[in-house]
């Protein structure tokens, strides 16, 4: 109790940004409803995840984020330790080693890593800005090493999609911190051709694993790889069949893509397809609008933060929610190859849900200390 009093401050309830809390809980509730319709065996666990998430979010929101950021090297070390643990002692599922089996539940360190990297970089970039070294070549190289090490560990699980998301979030935070426009232009001039070469090598079956290559080829040429393309093709069919208002949650229609088990593991990465089929265009738009509002509210609270580090935390969370949502929805609608990323707050997964609530909790604390009420 004394520790809590030391770390927390006397906040005013009216300063609590309830709008953000409402949006994330609304997303999680919609997720629980659709998960129950997709596979009722997972609904109870997701409800438990929501209860735990709200409790953790509230608890974290009352801790002064400035104090937490003092231990940014400890945060980075914990992140690396978790990622190394999953590589050496993780449990295998579907050809990937991404989880630590804790008997009671499985823990996916890569999901928590997203939040830990946001916290670490908020302090680290804040220190560089104070020292006016954000664009110092030596510091840039050092920072890239610090970012790429955990990204590489996530990639080796293998989890290419999550490693890309983590890297993009880190890049957005660096850009917000004040990365030189000339340097950004230089990176784009070098990066775009490299991406083209990288993509060409991927098509040739190099760099990435066979199953990742197969997903990309199935996306490019679904008619040639029907066994690998069926998931996305059926997902598109499901969304289209829902039309404006959907077929209704928990329906038993025989022509339902979900009821026919034409989408494997619909409660996770393809939860948006189930939403489209059962809640229709209206349900899909509701989720998209709520996700957009969460991102915009994080950016707003960042603009009112008492210091630059608080701003980075909020913008990092906004980037995470928006980038991951973009990838997930593009995959489900066939605009990108299958990546295996969950839809924030909606897809089944306790580690993902609770990690996101932790991140929102820190954002709420930034809001509790914001200026210009």
CSV table of C-alpha atoms in Angstrom, one decimal, residues 41-357:
chain,number,residue,atom,x,y,z
A,41,UNK,CA,-15.4,-22.5,-25.9
A,42,UNK,CA,-13.3,-19.3,-25.8
A,43,UNK,CA,-15.9,-16.8,-24.6
A,44,UNK,CA,-15.5,-17.4,-20.9
A,45,UNK,CA,-11.7,-16.9,-21.0
A,46,UNK,CA,-12.1,-13.7,-23.0
A,47,UNK,CA,-14.6,-12.4,-20.4
A,48,UNK,CA,-12.0,-13.2,-17.7
A,49,UNK,CA,-9.4,-11.4,-19.9
A,50,UNK,CA,-11.6,-8.3,-20.1
A,51,UNK,CA,-12.2,-8.2,-16.3
A,52,UNK,CA,-8.4,-8.7,-15.7
A,53,UNK,CA,-7.6,-6.1,-18.4
A,54,UNK,CA,-9.9,-3.4,-16.9
A,55,UNK,CA,-8.5,-4.0,-13.4
A,56,UNK,CA,-4.9,-3.8,-14.7
A,57,UNK,CA,-5.6,-0.8,-16.8
A,58,UNK,CA,-7.2,1.0,-13.8
A,59,UNK,CA,-4.3,0.0,-11.5
A,60,UNK,CA,-1.6,1.1,-14.0
A,61,UNK,CA,-3.4,4.4,-14.8
A,62,UNK,CA,-2.9,5.5,-11.2
A,63,UNK,CA,0.9,5.1,-11.4
A,64,UNK,CA,3.0,8.1,-12.3
A,65,UNK,CA,4.4,7.1,-15.7
A,66,UNK,CA,7.4,9.3,-15.2
A,67,UNK,CA,8.5,7.1,-12.3
A,68,UNK,CA,7.9,3.9,-14.4
A,69,UNK,CA,10.1,5.3,-17.2
A,70,UNK,CA,13.0,5.7,-14.9
A,71,UNK,CA,13.5,2.0,-15.1
A,72,UNK,CA,13.6,2.0,-18.9
A,73,UNK,CA,16.7,-0.2,-19.1
A,74,UNK,CA,15.0,-2.7,-16.7
A,75,UNK,CA,12.0,-2.7,-19.0
A,76,UNK,CA,14.2,-3.3,-22.0
A,77,UNK,CA,16.0,-6.1,-20.2
A,78,UNK,CA,12.8,-7.8,-19.2
A,79,UNK,CA,11.6,-7.6,-22.8
A,80,UNK,CA,14.8,-9.3,-24.1
A,81,UNK,CA,14.6,-11.9,-21.3
A,82,UNK,CA,11.0,-12.9,-22.2
A,83,UNK,CA,11.8,-13.1,-25.9
A,84,UNK,CA,14.9,-15.2,-25.3
A,85,UNK,CA,12.9,-17.5,-23.0
A,86,UNK,CA,10.3,-18.2,-25.6
A,87,UNK,CA,13.1,-19.1,-28.2
A,88,UNK,CA,14.8,-21.6,-25.8
A,89,UNK,CA,11.9,-22.8,-23.7
A,90,UNK,CA,8.8,-21.9,-25.6
A,91,UNK,CA,6.0,-24.3,-26.6
A,92,UNK,CA,5.5,-25.1,-30.3
A,93,UNK,CA,2.1,-24.7,-32.0
A,94,UNK,CA,1.5,-24.7,-35.8
A,95,UNK,CA,5.2,-24.7,-36.6
A,96,UNK,CA,5.9,-21.6,-34.6
A,97,UNK,CA,7.4,-21.2,-31.1
A,98,UNK,CA,5.7,-18.0,-29.7
A,99,UNK,CA,4.3,-19.1,-26.4
A,100,UNK,CA,5.5,-19.9,-22.8
A,101,UNK,CA,3.3,-22.6,-21.2
A,102,UNK,CA,2.6,-21.5,-17.7
A,103,UNK,CA,0.2,-24.5,-17.1
A,104,UNK,CA,-2.7,-22.3,-16.1
A,105,UNK,CA,-2.4,-20.3,-19.3
A,106,UNK,CA,-0.1,-19.6,-22.2
A,107,UNK,CA,1.8,-16.4,-22.3
A,108,UNK,CA,2.9,-14.8,-25.6
A,109,UNK,CA,5.9,-12.4,-24.9
A,110,UNK,CA,5.8,-10.8,-28.4
A,111,UNK,CA,2.4,-9.2,-27.5
A,112,UNK,CA,3.8,-7.7,-24.3
A,113,UNK,CA,7.0,-6.7,-26.2
A,114,UNK,CA,5.0,-4.1,-28.2
A,115,UNK,CA,4.1,-2.2,-25.0
A,116,UNK,CA,7.5,-2.6,-23.4
A,117,UNK,CA,9.2,-1.2,-26.5
A,118,UNK,CA,6.9,1.8,-26.4
A,119,UNK,CA,7.8,2.5,-22.8
A,120,UNK,CA,11.5,2.0,-23.4
A,121,UNK,CA,11.7,4.2,-26.5
A,122,UNK,CA,9.6,7.0,-24.8
A,123,UNK,CA,12.3,7.4,-22.2
A,124,UNK,CA,15.3,6.7,-24.5
A,125,UNK,CA,14.1,9.1,-27.3
A,126,UNK,CA,13.2,11.7,-24.7
A,127,UNK,CA,16.7,11.6,-23.3
A,128,UNK,CA,18.2,11.9,-26.8
A,129,UNK,CA,15.9,14.9,-27.5
A,130,UNK,CA,17.0,16.6,-24.3
A,131,UNK,CA,20.6,16.1,-25.2
A,132,UNK,CA,19.9,17.3,-28.8
A,133,UNK,CA,21.3,14.0,-30.2
A,134,UNK,CA,18.3,12.6,-32.0
A,135,UNK,CA,19.9,13.0,-35.4
A,136,UNK,CA,23.5,12.2,-34.3
A,137,UNK,CA,24.8,9.3,-36.6
A,138,UNK,CA,26.3,7.4,-33.7
A,139,UNK,CA,23.1,7.6,-31.7
A,140,UNK,CA,21.0,6.5,-34.7
A,141,UNK,CA,23.2,3.4,-35.2
A,142,UNK,CA,23.0,2.6,-31.5
A,143,UNK,CA,19.2,3.1,-31.5
A,144,UNK,CA,18.8,0.9,-34.5
A,145,UNK,CA,20.7,-1.9,-32.8
A,146,UNK,CA,18.5,-1.6,-29.7
A,147,UNK,CA,15.3,-1.8,-31.9
A,148,UNK,CA,16.4,-4.5,-34.3
A,149,UNK,CA,17.6,-6.9,-31.6
A,150,UNK,CA,14.1,-7.6,-30.1
A,151,UNK,CA,12.6,-7.3,-33.6
A,152,UNK,CA,15.0,-10.1,-34.7
A,153,UNK,CA,14.1,-12.3,-31.7
A,154,UNK,CA,10.4,-11.9,-32.6
A,155,UNK,CA,11.2,-12.7,-36.3
A,156,UNK,CA,13.0,-15.9,-35.2
A,157,UNK,CA,10.0,-17.4,-33.5
A,158,UNK,CA,9.1,-17.1,-36.4
A,159,UNK,CA,6.7,-14.1,-36.4
A,160,UNK,CA,7.4,-11.9,-39.3
A,161,UNK,CA,4.2,-9.9,-39.1
A,162,UNK,CA,4.7,-8.9,-35.4
A,163,UNK,CA,8.3,-8.0,-36.0
A,164,UNK,CA,7.2,-5.7,-38.8
A,165,UNK,CA,4.6,-4.1,-36.6
A,166,UNK,CA,7.0,-3.5,-33.7
A,167,UNK,CA,9.6,-2.0,-36.1
A,168,UNK,CA,7.0,0.3,-37.7
A,169,UNK,CA,5.7,1.5,-34.3
A,170,UNK,CA,9.3,2.2,-33.3
A,171,UNK,CA,9.9,4.2,-36.5
A,172,UNK,CA,6.7,6.2,-36.0
A,173,UNK,CA,7.9,7.1,-32.5
A,174,UNK,CA,11.3,8.1,-33.8
A,175,UNK,CA,9.6,10.3,-36.5
A,176,UNK,CA,7.4,11.9,-33.9
A,177,UNK,CA,10.4,12.5,-31.6
A,178,UNK,CA,12.0,14.6,-34.3
A,179,UNK,CA,13.9,12.5,-36.9
A,180,UNK,CA,15.4,14.8,-39.5
A,181,UNK,CA,13.3,15.2,-42.6
A,182,UNK,CA,16.4,14.9,-44.8
A,183,UNK,CA,17.3,11.7,-43.1
A,184,UNK,CA,13.7,10.4,-43.6
A,185,UNK,CA,14.0,11.3,-47.3
A,186,UNK,CA,17.4,9.5,-47.5
A,187,UNK,CA,16.0,6.4,-45.8
A,188,UNK,CA,13.1,6.3,-48.2
A,189,UNK,CA,15.5,6.7,-51.2
A,190,UNK,CA,17.5,3.7,-49.9
A,191,UNK,CA,14.6,1.8,-48.4
A,192,UNK,CA,12.1,1.7,-51.3
A,193,UNK,CA,14.6,0.0,-53.7
A,194,UNK,CA,15.6,-2.4,-50.9
A,195,UNK,CA,12.0,-3.2,-50.2
A,196,UNK,CA,11.6,-4.0,-53.9
A,197,UNK,CA,14.7,-6.3,-53.8
A,198,UNK,CA,13.4,-7.8,-50.6
A,199,UNK,CA,10.0,-8.6,-52.1
A,200,UNK,CA,11.7,-10.1,-55.2
A,201,UNK,CA,13.8,-12.4,-53.0
A,202,UNK,CA,10.6,-13.4,-51.0
A,203,UNK,CA,8.9,-14.3,-54.3
A,204,UNK,CA,11.9,-16.5,-55.1
A,205,UNK,CA,11.4,-18.4,-51.9
A,206,UNK,CA,14.4,-16.8,-50.1
A,207,UNK,CA,14.8,-15.1,-46.7
A,208,UNK,CA,11.5,-16.3,-45.2
A,209,UNK,CA,10.2,-19.7,-44.3
A,210,UNK,CA,8.2,-21.9,-46.6
A,211,UNK,CA,4.8,-21.4,-45.0
A,212,UNK,CA,5.3,-17.6,-45.1
A,213,UNK,CA,6.2,-17.8,-48.8
A,214,UNK,CA,3.2,-20.0,-49.4
A,215,UNK,CA,0.9,-17.4,-47.8
A,216,UNK,CA,2.3,-14.6,-50.0
A,217,UNK,CA,2.0,-16.7,-53.2
A,218,UNK,CA,-1.6,-17.8,-52.2
A,219,UNK,CA,-2.4,-14.1,-51.9
A,220,UNK,CA,-0.9,-13.2,-55.3
A,221,UNK,CA,-2.2,-16.3,-57.1
A,222,UNK,CA,-5.1,-17.8,-55.1
A,223,UNK,CA,-6.1,-19.9,-58.1
A,224,UNK,CA,-2.8,-21.7,-58.1
A,225,UNK,CA,-2.6,-22.3,-54.3
A,226,UNK,CA,-6.3,-23.1,-53.3
A,227,UNK,CA,-5.3,-25.0,-50.2
A,228,UNK,CA,-3.5,-22.0,-48.8
A,229,UNK,CA,-5.8,-19.3,-50.2
A,230,UNK,CA,-9.1,-20.7,-49.0
A,231,UNK,CA,-8.9,-18.9,-45.6
A,232,UNK,CA,-8.8,-15.4,-47.1
A,233,UNK,CA,-11.2,-16.3,-50.0
A,234,UNK,CA,-13.8,-17.6,-47.5
A,235,UNK,CA,-13.3,-14.6,-45.3
A,236,UNK,CA,-14.1,-12.3,-48.1
A,237,UNK,CA,-17.2,-14.4,-48.9
A,238,UNK,CA,-18.3,-14.2,-45.2
A,239,UNK,CA,-18.0,-10.4,-45.1
A,240,UNK,CA,-19.9,-10.0,-48.4
A,241,UNK,CA,-22.7,-12.4,-47.3
A,242,UNK,CA,-23.4,-10.3,-44.2
A,243,UNK,CA,-24.5,-7.3,-46.4
A,244,UNK,CA,-25.8,-4.3,-44.4
A,245,UNK,CA,-27.0,-5.7,-41.1
A,246,UNK,CA,-25.6,-9.3,-41.0
A,247,UNK,CA,-27.2,-12.6,-40.4
A,248,UNK,CA,-27.3,-12.1,-36.6
A,249,UNK,CA,-25.0,-13.3,-33.8
A,250,UNK,CA,-25.3,-17.0,-32.9
A,251,UNK,CA,-27.3,-17.8,-36.0
A,252,UNK,CA,-27.6,-21.4,-37.2
A,253,UNK,CA,-28.0,-20.7,-41.0
A,254,UNK,CA,-26.7,-23.6,-43.0
A,255,UNK,CA,-25.3,-21.3,-45.6
A,256,UNK,CA,-23.1,-19.5,-43.1
A,257,UNK,CA,-19.4,-19.5,-43.8
A,258,UNK,CA,-18.7,-19.7,-40.1
A,259,UNK,CA,-21.2,-22.4,-39.3
A,260,UNK,CA,-19.8,-24.5,-42.2
A,261,UNK,CA,-16.3,-24.2,-40.6
A,262,UNK,CA,-14.9,-22.7,-43.7
A,263,UNK,CA,-12.7,-20.3,-41.7
A,264,UNK,CA,-10.3,-22.0,-39.3
A,265,UNK,CA,-9.7,-20.4,-35.9
A,266,UNK,CA,-12.3,-17.7,-36.6
A,267,UNK,CA,-12.1,-16.4,-33.0
A,268,UNK,CA,-8.5,-15.1,-33.5
A,269,UNK,CA,-7.0,-13.4,-36.6
A,270,UNK,CA,-10.2,-13.7,-38.7
A,271,UNK,CA,-12.7,-12.4,-36.1
A,272,UNK,CA,-13.4,-9.4,-38.4
A,273,UNK,CA,-14.8,-11.9,-41.0
A,274,UNK,CA,-17.2,-13.3,-38.5
A,275,UNK,CA,-18.2,-9.8,-37.5
A,276,UNK,CA,-18.9,-9.0,-41.2
A,277,UNK,CA,-21.1,-12.1,-41.7
A,278,UNK,CA,-23.1,-11.8,-38.5
A,279,UNK,CA,-23.2,-8.0,-37.8
A,280,UNK,CA,-22.9,-6.9,-41.4
A,281,UNK,CA,-21.4,-3.6,-42.8
A,282,UNK,CA,-22.8,-1.8,-39.7
A,283,UNK,CA,-20.9,-4.0,-37.3
A,284,UNK,CA,-17.7,-3.7,-39.3
A,285,UNK,CA,-17.9,0.1,-39.4
A,286,UNK,CA,-18.6,0.2,-35.7
A,287,UNK,CA,-15.4,-1.6,-35.0
A,288,UNK,CA,-13.4,0.5,-37.4
A,289,UNK,CA,-14.8,3.8,-36.0
A,290,UNK,CA,-14.0,2.7,-32.4
A,291,UNK,CA,-10.5,1.7,-33.3
A,292,UNK,CA,-10.0,5.0,-35.1
A,293,UNK,CA,-11.4,6.9,-32.0
A,294,UNK,CA,-9.0,5.0,-29.7
A,295,UNK,CA,-6.0,6.1,-31.9
A,296,UNK,CA,-7.2,9.7,-32.2
A,297,UNK,CA,-7.8,9.9,-28.4
A,298,UNK,CA,-4.3,8.6,-27.7
A,299,UNK,CA,-2.9,11.3,-30.1
A,300,UNK,CA,-5.1,14.0,-28.4
A,301,UNK,CA,-3.9,13.0,-24.9
A,302,UNK,CA,-0.3,13.0,-26.2
A,303,UNK,CA,-0.8,16.6,-27.5
A,304,UNK,CA,-1.8,17.6,-23.9
A,305,UNK,CA,0.9,15.6,-22.1
A,306,UNK,CA,2.9,17.4,-19.4
A,307,UNK,CA,6.2,16.4,-21.1
A,308,UNK,CA,7.6,15.0,-24.3
A,309,UNK,CA,7.9,11.4,-23.0
A,310,UNK,CA,4.2,11.3,-22.2
A,311,UNK,CA,3.6,12.5,-25.8
A,312,UNK,CA,5.7,9.6,-27.2
A,313,UNK,CA,3.8,7.0,-25.1
A,314,UNK,CA,0.5,8.2,-26.4
A,315,UNK,CA,1.7,8.4,-30.0
A,316,UNK,CA,3.3,4.9,-29.7
A,317,UNK,CA,0.0,3.4,-28.5
A,318,UNK,CA,-1.9,5.2,-31.3
A,319,UNK,CA,0.6,3.8,-33.9
A,320,UNK,CA,0.3,0.3,-32.5
A,321,UNK,CA,-3.5,0.2,-32.5
A,322,UNK,CA,-3.8,1.8,-36.0
A,323,UNK,CA,-1.0,-0.2,-37.7
A,324,UNK,CA,-2.1,-3.5,-36.3
A,325,UNK,CA,-5.8,-2.8,-37.1
A,326,UNK,CA,-4.9,-1.8,-40.6
A,327,UNK,CA,-2.9,-5.0,-41.2
A,328,UNK,CA,-5.6,-7.3,-39.7
A,329,UNK,CA,-8.5,-5.8,-41.7
A,330,UNK,CA,-6.5,-5.7,-44.9
A,331,UNK,CA,-5.7,-9.4,-44.5
A,332,UNK,CA,-9.3,-10.4,-43.8
A,333,UNK,CA,-10.5,-8.4,-46.8
A,334,UNK,CA,-7.7,-9.8,-49.1
A,335,UNK,CA,-5.7,-6.6,-49.5
A,336,UNK,CA,-2.6,-8.1,-47.8
A,337,UNK,CA,-1.3,-11.7,-47.5
A,338,UNK,CA,-2.2,-13.6,-44.3
A,339,UNK,CA,-0.1,-12.3,-41.5
A,340,UNK,CA,-1.5,-13.8,-38.3
A,341,UNK,CA,-2.0,-10.5,-36.5
A,342,UNK,CA,-5.0,-10.2,-34.0
A,343,UNK,CA,-7.4,-7.3,-34.2
A,344,UNK,CA,-6.7,-5.1,-31.2
A,345,UNK,CA,-9.2,-5.6,-28.3
A,346,UNK,CA,-11.5,-7.8,-30.4
A,347,UNK,CA,-9.6,-11.0,-31.3
A,348,UNK,CA,-9.3,-13.8,-28.8
A,349,UNK,CA,-6.1,-13.8,-26.9
A,350,UNK,CA,-5.5,-13.0,-23.2
A,351,UNK,CA,-1.9,-11.8,-23.6
A,352,UNK,CA,-2.8,-9.5,-26.4
A,353,UNK,CA,-5.9,-8.1,-24.6
A,354,UNK,CA,-4.2,-7.5,-21.2
A,355,UNK,CA,-1.1,-6.1,-22.8
A,356,UNK,CA,-3.2,-3.5,-24.7
A,357,UNK,CA,-5.0,-2.6,-21.6
